Phi, psi and omega in degrees: 000132178288138170295143188306314180296324176293317181293317175307306187286332180289317184252016181297333180293339184300314182296321176294319175295319176306306185286336172294315179297323173300315181297319176301315177294323179304320186270345187234335183208082181293331178300333179301324180288333176287331175294324183284323178215108181301343179278347185285119175267332179195147163241134182218159178285133180275224194259015182199134166229150179227128181240152178222132175256111185261001183285337180275172177293326175249150181290124173254123179249134177237124179239133180241121187226161178118147179298321181252021179296132175285144185260005180303320177306312184296318176290330178286324178294325174298315181298327176282359179102004181285164176239139172292125179245340179204146181216140176261132183236157173232110180262128187238133169229114176055241185270351187261152172212148176243131172248136178200168173248149184230123176269138176289311188296331180237356182054035175285140175256127181218169181052040180288129175236116180268163175296159175083181186292158182277340177224152174294149181298329180212158181302331185291332189261013178301313181300312181291326175297316181294319177297321178294316174302317180300317182292323179294320171300317177299320182301315185284319179292326175299313182301314177300317178302310181295325175297313181296320179296315180300316178301312183294325174301318180281322181297328176272353179263166176302339182296330179304295183293324185280329187238304188290314179300312177298326179290319179292317175298323176296314176302310179298314183287352173278001176288149175302134180285000000 
């Protein structure tokens, strides 16, 4: 059995590849998300992406922030060998949307904003409010779990090297130089 620290370091890249794959699908195949969750109308990049270039002797971290931030710089960083390590996402279903950040190395979900009010309108409605918020939390964690399972099915198959990696490289290289 692998020591936990050894396993963590050996497979840490999978989360970074996962969120890079999500970014690729966001820009090239929104239908893939509807296959994971039929309620999903759109998944989009939020206001922040973080990339790290570990190829150099010192770690280079690139953060792109802002609601109207262009992601060309991020794709250029990918082209130069950086890995996406954190991404802010907006998950939409009909009239509802969830905003959250996802870290690649741990798949931690943070900064979650669920649909609806932050507090119940009255104390009498607290129980239904809590149940509703629990369902909203389950909705987004289930989506991330389904997306990761879909990624892993592709990642361990021949399709990854034969089709997905060339398509992702083509997408990266289509970024403005």
